[in-house]
Tab-separated table of C-alpha atoms and ligand atoms in Angstrom:
chain	number	residue	atom	x	y	z
A	195	MET	CA	0.094	0.006	-0.078
A	196	ARG	CA	1.514	3.486	-1.030
A	197	GLU	CA	1.816	5.798	1.797
A	198	ASN	CA	0.108	9.180	1.434
A	199	TRP	CA	0.503	12.507	2.909
A	200	THR	CA	-1.450	12.862	5.892
A	201	SER	CA	-3.271	16.085	4.616
A	202	LYS	CA	-3.109	18.655	2.033
A	203	ALA	CA	-1.243	20.968	4.533
A	204	GLY	CA	1.345	18.497	5.047
A	205	PHE	CA	1.621	17.788	1.408
A	206	ILE	CA	2.134	21.691	0.559
A	207	LEU	CA	4.499	22.018	3.434
A	208	ALA	CA	6.730	19.112	2.186
A	209	ALA	CA	6.617	20.487	-1.329
A	210	THR	CA	7.209	23.927	-0.301
A	211	GLY	CA	10.115	22.315	1.537
A	212	SER	CA	11.517	20.758	-1.711
A	213	ALA	CA	11.114	24.283	-3.471
A	214	VAL	CA	12.636	26.363	-0.764
A	215	GLY	CA	16.420	25.782	-0.379
A	216	LEU	CA	19.665	26.830	-1.236
A	217	GLY	CA	18.234	27.654	-4.615
A	218	ASN	CA	16.434	30.512	-2.786
A	219	LEU	CA	18.643	31.644	-0.069
A	220	TRP	CA	22.211	30.858	-1.550
A	221	LYS	CA	21.840	30.836	-5.498
A	222	PHE	CA	18.793	33.370	-5.975
A	223	PRO	CA	20.526	36.240	-4.217
A	224	TYR	CA	23.886	35.988	-6.160
A	225	THR	CA	22.417	34.961	-9.495
A	226	VAL	CA	20.301	38.223	-9.292
A	227	GLY	CA	23.703	39.944	-8.465
A	228	MET	CA	25.734	38.339	-11.397
A	229	ASN	CA	22.854	39.223	-13.849
A	230	GLY	CA	22.391	42.838	-13.041
A	231	GLY	CA	19.547	43.033	-10.641
A	232	GLY	CA	15.954	44.327	-11.322
A	233	ALA	CA	15.420	43.201	-14.726
A	234	PHE	CA	16.542	39.778	-13.609
A	235	VAL	CA	14.187	39.731	-10.952
A	236	LEU	CA	11.276	41.030	-13.212
A	237	ILE	CA	12.076	38.293	-15.921
A	238	TYR	CA	11.996	35.654	-13.259
A	239	LEU	CA	8.661	36.652	-11.845
A	240	PHE	CA	7.200	36.533	-15.251
A	241	LEU	CA	8.583	33.209	-15.707
A	242	VAL	CA	7.360	31.839	-12.483
A	243	PHE	CA	3.703	32.804	-13.494
A	244	VAL	CA	3.688	31.661	-17.083
A	245	ILE	CA	5.779	28.569	-17.109
A	246	GLY	CA	6.564	27.673	-13.323
A	247	ILE	CA	2.938	27.590	-12.140
A	248	PRO	CA	1.526	25.727	-15.162
A	249	LEU	CA	4.394	23.080	-15.132
A	250	MET	CA	4.097	22.669	-11.308
A	251	LEU	CA	0.572	21.575	-11.917
A	252	THR	CA	1.813	19.217	-14.867
A	253	ALA	CA	4.043	17.686	-12.492
A	254	ILE	CA	1.874	16.961	-9.277
A	255	THR	CA	-0.983	15.815	-11.927
A	256	LEU	CA	1.512	13.153	-13.551
A	257	GLY	CA	2.387	12.062	-10.125
A	258	ARG	CA	-0.895	11.618	-8.696
A	259	LYS	CA	-2.347	10.297	-11.757
A	260	THR	CA	0.205	7.206	-11.914
A	261	GLN	CA	1.019	7.000	-8.269
A	262	LEU	CA	4.455	6.058	-9.163
A	263	SER	CA	8.008	6.950	-9.050
A	264	VAL	CA	9.120	9.330	-11.763
A	265	TYR	CA	10.484	6.556	-13.960
A	266	GLY	CA	7.155	4.514	-13.459
A	267	ALA	CA	5.169	7.475	-14.168
A	268	TYR	CA	6.589	7.990	-17.854
A	269	LYS	CA	6.610	4.122	-18.339
A	270	SER	CA	3.264	3.544	-17.385
A	271	ILE	CA	1.749	5.878	-19.741
A	272	ASP	CA	4.046	5.248	-22.548
A	273	ARG	CA	7.150	2.621	-22.476
A	274	ARG	CA	8.939	4.565	-25.275
A	275	TRP	CA	8.997	7.558	-22.664
A	276	THR	CA	10.739	5.642	-19.832
A	277	PHE	CA	13.863	7.188	-20.850
A	278	VAL	CA	12.665	10.467	-19.469
A	279	GLY	CA	11.938	8.782	-15.925
A	280	ALA	CA	15.443	7.572	-16.104
A	281	LEU	CA	17.047	10.857	-16.818
A	282	GLY	CA	15.214	12.128	-13.865
A	283	VAL	CA	16.557	9.562	-11.453
A	284	ILE	CA	20.001	10.033	-12.965
A	285	CYS	CA	19.815	13.841	-12.474
A	286	SER	CA	18.541	13.206	-8.985
A	287	PHE	CA	22.100	11.461	-8.253
A	288	ILE	CA	24.235	14.405	-9.945
A	289	VAL	CA	22.221	17.119	-8.348
A	290	LEU	CA	22.263	15.964	-5.014
A	291	ALA	CA	26.182	15.187	-5.214
A	292	PHE	CA	26.336	18.969	-5.993
A	293	TYR	CA	23.875	20.045	-3.577
A	294	SER	CA	25.293	18.190	-0.658
A	295	THR	CA	28.618	19.779	-1.043
A	296	VAL	CA	26.940	23.161	-0.622
A	297	GLY	CA	24.892	21.586	1.812
A	298	GLY	CA	28.092	20.756	3.794
A	299	TRP	CA	29.646	24.383	3.743
A	300	THR	CA	26.066	25.562	5.595
A	301	LEU	CA	26.956	23.037	8.364
A	302	TYR	CA	30.466	24.310	8.655
A	303	TYR	CA	29.368	27.749	8.799
A	304	PHE	CA	26.834	26.832	11.637
A	305	LYS	CA	29.868	25.197	13.745
A	306	THR	CA	32.045	28.415	12.929
A	307	ALA	CA	28.916	30.663	14.321
A	308	LEU	CA	28.322	28.512	17.326
A	309	PHE	CA	32.209	28.522	18.271
A	310	GLY	CA	31.745	32.434	17.860
A	311	ASP	CA	34.246	32.850	15.137
A	312	LEU	CA	31.918	33.889	12.214
A	313	VAL	CA	30.539	37.195	13.230
A	314	THR	CA	32.818	40.138	12.115
A	315	THR	CA	32.330	43.004	9.821
A	316	ASP	CA	35.797	42.599	8.676
A	317	SER	CA	35.693	41.713	5.008
A	318	GLU	CA	39.058	40.210	4.618
A	319	ALA	CA	38.507	37.824	7.668
A	320	LEU	CA	35.300	36.757	6.248
A	321	GLN	CA	36.646	35.970	2.964
A	322	LYS	CA	39.432	33.978	4.703
A	323	ILE	CA	36.937	31.773	6.520
A	324	PHE	CA	35.543	30.781	3.145
A	325	HIS	CA	38.818	30.298	1.296
A	326	ASP	CA	39.958	28.226	4.411
A	327	LEU	CA	36.953	25.918	4.103
A	328	MET	CA	37.411	25.818	0.161
A	329	THR	CA	40.967	24.738	0.498
A	330	SER	CA	40.430	21.894	3.583
A	331	PRO	CA	39.461	18.781	1.862
A	332	GLY	CA	39.269	17.245	5.362
A	333	ASN	CA	36.280	19.542	6.419
A	334	LEU	CA	34.780	19.589	2.966
A	335	ILE	CA	34.576	15.853	3.134
A	336	PHE	CA	33.302	15.481	6.829
A	337	TYR	CA	30.340	17.975	6.747
A	338	GLN	CA	29.141	16.721	3.191
A	339	THR	CA	28.995	13.380	4.908
A	340	ILE	CA	27.094	14.605	8.001
A	341	PHE	CA	24.593	16.287	5.455
A	342	LEU	CA	24.134	13.340	3.460
A	343	LEU	CA	23.848	11.184	6.244
A	344	ALA	CA	21.080	13.454	7.931
A	345	THR	CA	19.204	13.299	4.588
A	346	ALA	CA	19.136	9.878	4.449
A	347	LEU	CA	17.903	9.150	7.944
A	348	ILE	CA	14.963	11.351	7.244
A	349	VAL	CA	14.414	9.479	3.851
A	350	LEU	CA	14.550	5.955	5.745
A	351	LYS	CA	11.617	6.831	8.093
A	352	GLY	CA	9.392	7.029	5.021
A	353	ILE	CA	6.700	9.784	4.047
A	354	GLN	CA	4.738	10.850	6.878
A	355	GLN	CA	7.077	10.125	9.833
A	356	GLY	CA	10.139	11.181	7.965
A	357	ILE	CA	9.717	13.687	5.178
A	358	GLU	CA	6.359	15.125	6.010
A	359	LYS	CA	7.048	15.605	9.684
A	360	TYR	CA	10.666	17.090	9.228
A	361	SER	CA	9.386	19.367	6.436
A	362	LYS	CA	6.331	20.686	8.728
A	363	TRP	CA	8.449	22.228	11.732
A	364	MET	CA	11.395	23.212	9.721
A	365	MET	CA	9.665	25.068	7.200
A	366	SER	CA	7.591	26.911	9.853
A	367	SER	CA	10.775	28.064	11.572
A	368	LEU	CA	12.260	28.992	8.548
A	369	PHE	CA	9.712	31.430	7.754
A	370	ILE	CA	9.799	33.191	11.225
A	371	LEU	CA	13.481	33.612	11.250
A	372	LEU	CA	14.029	34.579	7.617
A	373	LEU	CA	11.394	37.493	8.272
A	374	MET	CA	13.421	38.586	11.448
A	375	ILE	CA	16.657	38.789	9.676
A	376	THR	CA	15.227	40.694	6.690
A	377	VAL	CA	13.770	43.379	9.137
A	378	ARG	CA	17.238	43.875	10.197
A	379	SER	CA	18.842	44.005	7.020
A	380	LEU	CA	16.427	46.658	5.658
A	381	THR	CA	17.065	48.855	8.512
A	382	LEU	CA	20.656	49.126	7.763
A	383	PRO	CA	22.076	52.503	6.891
A	384	GLY	CA	22.801	52.429	3.091
A	385	SER	CA	20.568	49.489	2.326
A	386	MET	CA	17.930	51.333	-0.014
A	387	GLU	CA	20.693	51.085	-2.699
A	388	GLY	CA	20.126	47.487	-2.438
A	389	ILE	CA	16.427	47.640	-2.588
A	390	LYS	CA	16.770	49.830	-5.868
A	391	TYR	CA	19.128	47.451	-7.405
A	392	LEU	CA	16.416	44.435	-6.674
A	393	PHE	CA	13.513	46.191	-7.961
A	394	ILE	CA	14.480	48.803	-10.443
A	395	PRO	CA	14.845	46.960	-13.693
A	396	ASP	CA	17.521	48.196	-16.130
A	397	PHE	CA	16.629	46.336	-19.109
A	398	SER	CA	20.042	47.329	-21.154
A	399	MET	CA	21.265	44.229	-19.001
A	400	VAL	CA	18.945	41.688	-20.302
A	401	THR	CA	20.763	39.270	-22.730
A	402	PRO	CA	19.874	35.791	-23.873
A	403	THR	CA	22.316	34.374	-21.189
A	404	VAL	CA	20.336	36.452	-18.780
A	405	LEU	CA	17.220	34.743	-19.858
A	406	LYS	CA	18.784	31.379	-19.865
A	407	ASN	CA	19.890	31.890	-16.433
A	408	ALA	CA	16.425	33.077	-15.075
A	409	LEU	CA	14.903	30.072	-16.526
A	410	GLY	CA	17.284	27.630	-15.157
A	411	GLN	CA	16.959	29.422	-11.699
A	412	MET	CA	13.419	29.113	-11.682
A	413	PHE	CA	13.221	25.238	-12.438
A	414	PHE	CA	16.004	24.611	-9.937
A	415	SER	CA	14.127	26.590	-7.449
A	416	LEU	CA	10.838	25.028	-8.156
A	417	SER	CA	12.338	21.559	-8.250
A	418	ILE	CA	10.567	21.015	-11.526
A	419	GLY	CA	12.479	18.899	-14.488
A	420	MET	CA	13.799	15.880	-12.626
A	421	GLY	CA	10.781	14.406	-10.675
A	422	SER	CA	10.580	15.702	-7.070
A	423	MET	CA	7.247	16.941	-7.668
A	424	ILE	CA	6.196	13.910	-9.632
A	425	THR	CA	7.486	11.748	-6.878
A	426	TYR	CA	5.654	13.961	-4.094
A	427	GLY	CA	2.607	14.033	-6.356
A	428	SER	CA	2.448	10.419	-6.108
A	429	TYR	CA	1.781	10.214	-2.501
A	430	LEU	CA	-1.433	12.598	-3.085
A	431	SER	CA	-4.767	11.047	-2.231
A	432	LYS	CA	-7.232	11.586	-5.087
A	433	LYS	CA	-9.123	13.912	-2.836
A	434	ILE	CA	-6.681	16.817	-2.954
A	435	ASN	CA	-7.286	19.776	-4.788
A	436	LEU	CA	-4.142	20.172	-7.264
A	437	LEU	CA	-4.797	23.524	-8.622
A	438	HIS	CA	-4.458	25.114	-4.996
A	439	SER	CA	-1.273	23.242	-4.145
A	440	ALA	CA	0.333	24.102	-7.724
A	441	VAL	CA	-0.478	27.925	-7.317
A	442	MET	CA	0.626	27.968	-3.499
A	443	ILE	CA	3.930	26.368	-3.619
A	444	PRO	CA	5.460	28.521	-6.327
A	445	ILE	CA	3.984	31.580	-4.731
A	446	LEU	CA	5.596	30.411	-1.317
A	447	ASP	CA	8.806	29.704	-2.855
A	448	THR	CA	9.122	32.859	-4.851
A	449	SER	CA	8.213	34.672	-1.757
A	450	VAL	CA	11.064	33.094	-0.074
A	451	ALA	CA	13.462	33.736	-2.679
A	452	LEU	CA	12.721	37.621	-2.718
A	453	ILE	CA	12.805	37.556	0.853
A	454	ALA	CA	16.196	36.294	0.948
A	455	GLY	CA	17.263	38.730	-1.822
A	456	LEU	CA	16.026	41.448	0.485
A	457	ALA	CA	17.742	40.088	3.298
A	458	ILE	CA	20.934	39.716	1.673
A	459	ILE	CA	21.314	42.316	-1.147
A	460	PRO	CA	20.801	45.521	0.823
A	461	ALA	CA	23.279	44.266	3.194
A	462	VAL	CA	25.662	43.699	0.624
A	463	PHE	CA	25.487	47.180	-0.413
A	464	ALA	CA	25.352	48.396	3.134
A	465	PHE	CA	28.840	46.963	3.715
A	466	GLY	CA	30.234	47.822	0.428
A	467	PHE	CA	30.418	44.151	-1.129
A	468	GLU	CA	29.795	43.491	-4.757
A	469	PRO	CA	26.511	41.729	-5.547
A	470	SER	CA	28.020	40.228	-8.353
A	471	GLU	CA	30.560	38.314	-6.014
A	472	GLY	CA	29.031	34.910	-6.885
A	473	PRO	CA	28.506	31.832	-4.820
A	474	SER	CA	30.387	32.990	-1.774
A	475	LEU	CA	27.928	35.901	-1.253
A	476	MET	CA	25.677	34.369	1.287
A	477	PHE	CA	28.436	33.174	3.192
A	478	ILE	CA	30.624	36.262	3.327
A	479	THR	CA	28.143	39.066	3.338
A	480	LEU	CA	25.660	37.726	5.844
A	481	PRO	CA	27.849	37.242	8.788
A	482	ALA	CA	28.558	40.936	8.502
A	483	VAL	CA	24.928	41.856	8.695
A	484	PHE	CA	24.709	39.739	11.931
A	485	ALA	CA	27.864	41.393	13.345
A	486	SER	CA	26.117	44.692	13.304
A	487	MET	CA	23.095	43.779	15.226
A	488	PRO	CA	22.747	43.010	18.973
A	489	MET	CA	23.055	39.255	19.804
A	490	GLY	CA	24.509	38.757	16.387
A	491	THR	CA	26.136	35.430	17.039
A	492	LEU	CA	22.716	33.963	18.167
A	493	PHE	CA	21.312	35.220	15.066
A	494	ALA	CA	24.093	33.819	12.826
A	495	ILE	CA	23.699	30.593	14.646
A	496	LEU	CA	19.886	30.428	14.174
A	497	PHE	CA	20.357	31.703	10.436
A	498	PHE	CA	22.821	28.812	9.606
A	499	ILE	CA	20.402	26.248	11.400
A	500	LEU	CA	17.611	27.530	9.183
A	501	VAL	CA	19.672	27.599	5.991
A	502	ILE	CA	20.413	23.877	6.813
A	503	PHE	CA	16.646	22.976	7.215
A	504	ALA	CA	15.837	24.417	3.961
A	505	ALA	CA	18.643	22.586	2.436
A	506	ILE	CA	17.749	19.103	3.830
A	507	THR	CA	14.000	19.737	3.156
A	508	SER	CA	15.135	19.896	-0.440
A	509	SER	CA	17.772	17.242	-0.346
A	510	ILE	CA	15.347	14.630	1.102
A	511	SER	CA	12.811	15.325	-2.251
A	512	MET	CA	15.827	14.575	-4.427
A	513	LEU	CA	16.760	11.635	-2.511
A	514	GLU	CA	13.258	10.354	-2.798
A	515	ILE	CA	13.282	10.424	-6.432
A	516	ALA	CA	16.031	7.816	-6.478
A	517	VAL	CA	14.464	5.830	-3.587
A	518	SER	CA	11.025	5.574	-4.897
A	519	TYR	CA	12.385	4.441	-8.036
A	520	PHE	CA	14.209	1.403	-6.485
A	521	VAL	CA	11.065	0.797	-3.988
A	522	ASP	CA	8.522	0.764	-7.138
A	523	GLU	CA	10.523	-0.573	-9.944
A	524	ARG	CA	13.271	-2.918	-8.401
A	525	LYS	CA	10.976	-3.869	-5.242
A	526	THR	CA	13.803	-3.061	-2.936
A	527	SER	CA	12.611	-2.168	0.836
A	528	ARG	CA	12.917	1.675	1.658
A	529	ASN	CA	16.010	0.751	3.847
A	530	HIS	CA	17.962	-1.040	1.001
A	531	ALA	CA	16.847	1.699	-1.424
A	532	THR	CA	18.116	4.706	0.990
A	533	ILE	CA	21.488	2.787	1.585
A	534	ILE	CA	22.121	2.273	-2.148
A	535	THR	CA	21.247	5.724	-3.466
A	536	THR	CA	22.843	7.340	-0.694
A	537	GLY	CA	26.071	5.322	-1.192
A	538	ILE	CA	25.895	6.487	-4.987
A	539	ILE	CA	25.505	9.963	-4.330
A	540	TYR	CA	28.525	9.842	-1.931
A	541	VAL	CA	30.736	8.261	-4.453
A	542	LEU	CA	29.666	10.925	-6.994
A	543	GLY	CA	29.947	13.846	-4.328
A	544	ILE	CA	33.235	13.469	-2.684
A	545	PRO	CA	35.051	14.305	-5.840
A	546	ALA	CA	33.106	17.240	-6.404
A	547	SER	CA	33.998	18.601	-3.017
A	548	LEU	CA	37.747	17.718	-3.313
A	549	SER	CA	37.708	19.216	-6.919
A	550	LEU	CA	37.417	22.803	-4.944
A	551	SER	CA	39.962	22.383	-2.565
A	552	GLY	CA	42.888	22.476	-5.174
A	553	TYR	CA	44.767	19.571	-3.824
A	554	TYR	CA	42.608	17.419	-6.108
A	555	PRO	CA	42.108	19.021	-9.225
A	556	ILE	CA	39.532	16.820	-10.941
A	557	ASN	CA	38.440	18.698	-14.052
A	558	VAL	CA	36.111	17.757	-16.920
A	559	GLY	CA	37.096	20.178	-20.100
A	560	HIS	CA	37.506	23.536	-18.494
A	561	LEU	CA	35.441	22.907	-15.472
A	562	SER	CA	36.352	21.473	-12.100
A	563	LEU	CA	33.711	19.004	-11.284
A	564	PHE	CA	32.182	21.076	-8.844
A	565	ASP	CA	31.356	23.538	-11.616
A	566	LEU	CA	30.288	20.987	-13.800
A	567	TYR	CA	27.610	19.545	-11.697
A	568	ASP	CA	26.611	23.135	-11.031
A	569	GLN	CA	26.256	23.952	-14.399
A	570	LEU	CA	24.698	20.677	-15.415
A	571	SER	CA	22.022	20.988	-12.482
A	572	SER	CA	21.467	24.817	-12.805
A	573	ASN	CA	21.258	25.126	-16.757
A	574	ILE	CA	20.853	21.842	-18.521
A	575	LEU	CA	19.359	18.861	-16.552
A	576	LEU	CA	16.217	20.207	-15.119
A	577	THR	CA	15.420	22.323	-18.196
A	578	THR	CA	15.730	19.538	-20.530
A	579	GLY	CA	13.500	17.335	-18.245
A	580	ALA	CA	10.993	19.995	-17.983
A	581	PHE	CA	10.956	20.354	-21.861
A	582	PHE	CA	10.225	16.620	-22.218
A	583	MET	CA	7.649	16.764	-19.449
A	584	THR	CA	5.648	19.173	-21.554
A	585	ILE	CA	5.945	17.532	-24.684
A	586	PHE	CA	4.759	14.263	-22.825
A	587	VAL	CA	1.863	15.717	-21.111
A	588	GLY	CA	0.810	17.860	-24.119
A	589	TRP	CA	1.208	15.194	-26.859
A	590	VAL	CA	1.188	11.815	-25.306
A	591	LEU	CA	-0.664	11.868	-22.254
A	592	LYS	CA	-2.725	14.514	-23.971
A	593	PRO	CA	-4.224	17.503	-21.738
A	594	LYS	CA	-7.590	15.991	-21.681
A	595	ASN	CA	-6.650	13.166	-19.586
A	596	ALA	CA	-4.511	15.444	-17.347
A	597	ILE	CA	-7.450	17.669	-16.904
A	598	ALA	CA	-9.701	14.692	-16.129
A	599	GLU	CA	-7.211	13.790	-13.208
A	600	ILE	CA	-7.478	17.290	-12.067
A	601	GLU	CA	-11.161	17.534	-11.857
A	602	SER	CA	-11.425	14.081	-10.219
A	603	SER	CA	-11.442	15.847	-7.137
A	604	SER	CA	-14.660	17.510	-7.687
A	605	ILE	CA	-13.225	20.816	-9.018
A	606	HIS	CA	-13.459	22.716	-12.054
A	607	PHE	CA	-10.509	23.793	-14.053
A	608	ARG	CA	-11.800	26.855	-15.558
A	609	LEU	CA	-8.407	27.731	-17.067
A	610	ALA	CA	-7.760	24.357	-18.465
A	611	PRO	CA	-7.991	25.652	-22.265
A	612	ILE	CA	-5.238	27.895	-21.673
A	613	TRP	CA	-3.253	25.674	-19.905
A	614	SER	CA	-3.720	23.148	-22.505
A	615	VAL	CA	-2.228	25.628	-25.199
A	616	LEU	CA	0.344	26.450	-22.777
A	617	VAL	CA	1.651	22.751	-22.419
A	618	ARG	CA	1.211	21.888	-25.835
A	619	TYR	CA	2.659	24.854	-27.702
A	620	VAL	CA	3.773	27.821	-25.737
A	621	LEU	CA	5.796	26.201	-22.968
A	622	PRO	CA	7.974	23.560	-25.335
A	623	ILE	CA	8.605	26.369	-27.916
A	624	ALA	CA	9.742	28.823	-25.110
A	625	ILE	CA	11.910	26.422	-23.292
A	626	LEU	CA	13.428	24.810	-26.363
A	627	THR	CA	14.333	28.329	-27.291
A	628	ILE	CA	16.119	29.345	-24.120
A	629	LEU	CA	17.430	25.602	-23.891
A	630	ILE	CA	19.500	25.877	-27.122
A	631	GLU	CA	21.072	28.817	-25.535
A	632	SER	CA	21.752	26.998	-22.438
A	633	TYR	CA	23.475	24.091	-24.330
A	634	ARG	CA	25.666	26.671	-26.312
A	635	ASN	CA	26.822	28.276	-22.912
A	636	PHE	CA	27.705	25.162	-21.499
A	637	PHE	CA	29.720	23.399	-24.189
A	638	GLN	CA	31.136	26.970	-24.548
A	639	ALA	CA	32.282	26.849	-20.656
A	640	LEU	CA	33.404	23.163	-20.872
A	641	PHE	CA	35.744	23.513	-23.833
A	642	HIS	CA	36.899	27.369	-24.253
B	118	PFF	N1	14.364	23.807	-5.315
B	118	PFF	C1	15.604	23.307	-4.544
B	118	PFF	C2	16.157	24.621	-3.832
B	118	PFF	O1	15.727	25.959	-4.250
B	118	PFF	O2	17.041	24.722	-3.358
B	118	PFF	C3	16.428	22.505	-5.206
B	118	PFF	C4	16.026	21.314	-5.834
B	118	PFF	C5	15.031	20.277	-5.077
B	118	PFF	C6	16.053	21.140	-7.113
B	118	PFF	C7	14.883	19.365	-5.706
B	118	PFF	C8	15.594	19.982	-7.708
B	118	PFF	C9	14.708	19.054	-7.263
B	118	PFF	F1	14.260	18.091	-7.781
């Protein structure tokens, strides 16, 4: 008997837990910074509404209809499309290998904050903490291991007692603390510059690369394209209103991304850092914000706990993609499936951490293994998976069957005609156009 979520709220929190993660707190602010600010934010919001919400609906509908893992979902409808499900499972290994590396960094930062060594406004000292971590293979491996173990322990406990239970309390606390930190950041002198940067668009900054980055960021942030939402949808009972969930999850996720932007970017300006700093942005600037507030160390500790929570509620959804494949298709027990999948991710993930440290330069073309995983996850894998999903639902499953599934919980899907046109024509064409740019950029980075 397949386990179900205990309630709609349980599902929404778990799915929002999957969506809200390092993509919001760490990646979104620095990606905004590297792509010119306000115009990127505006494009991002547009994409969430036009592509993100319709595809969220597509994914959870596919999951609930088939009640199977991503692999089984495609296979059960048309065997020839099994490869898309297989792609999802393979992606989950690569993305989690990358994600757990950064998850490890957040654990290390939590420890540093706990020992009182993090909170300072001295930007050189902050840069040194980050650099020291990056050049310490021992620390990188140790913290990544802990992160993966925590992920595995939750997934071992199953849907209700594991994923739903932990997502519920971790997500609720995350919201409260993020708001407190944002208020502090916004009241710093000089923060207005940051707010302007986030919300006043300069369209001269928009290039095809910016569009590609916005789309990649959106799929990553909404956990769409490799099967997390299909998998979570497969644990939904037939009573649940899918429309409501498909709108709520992206709205919550996007709100957290914007709040994280508001917590981090104004502080970057207030302390004279560069918003285009890149992946180290959250790790180098936020401690300076904490240093400027009363009880800063306490806030820093709490903040990093919450980043860890956000990261773990996402990583469990990635692991669940692979675990549910083994449970459904290979008839493995949940325990065995979790051990096997975590093992594979570990073997892929440790070299990624090491490739950063400079001691073991593992490169593929011109990219370190870590950068390769990062580029693949942010720009290629999820976008490709999402492209296949729209074609599949638009032309193989057919919108009318998906609509019947949505309406089976006695609701009327008023926007069904618009949604059908979107999944059949608009989204595949739009995603494909941007995807070509993604592949071009990716191969350029790899070989030039
Ligand atoms: N949405 C997560 C984040 O923003 O951190 C990352 C993620 C989770 C991506 C699950 C893909 C996925 F299937």
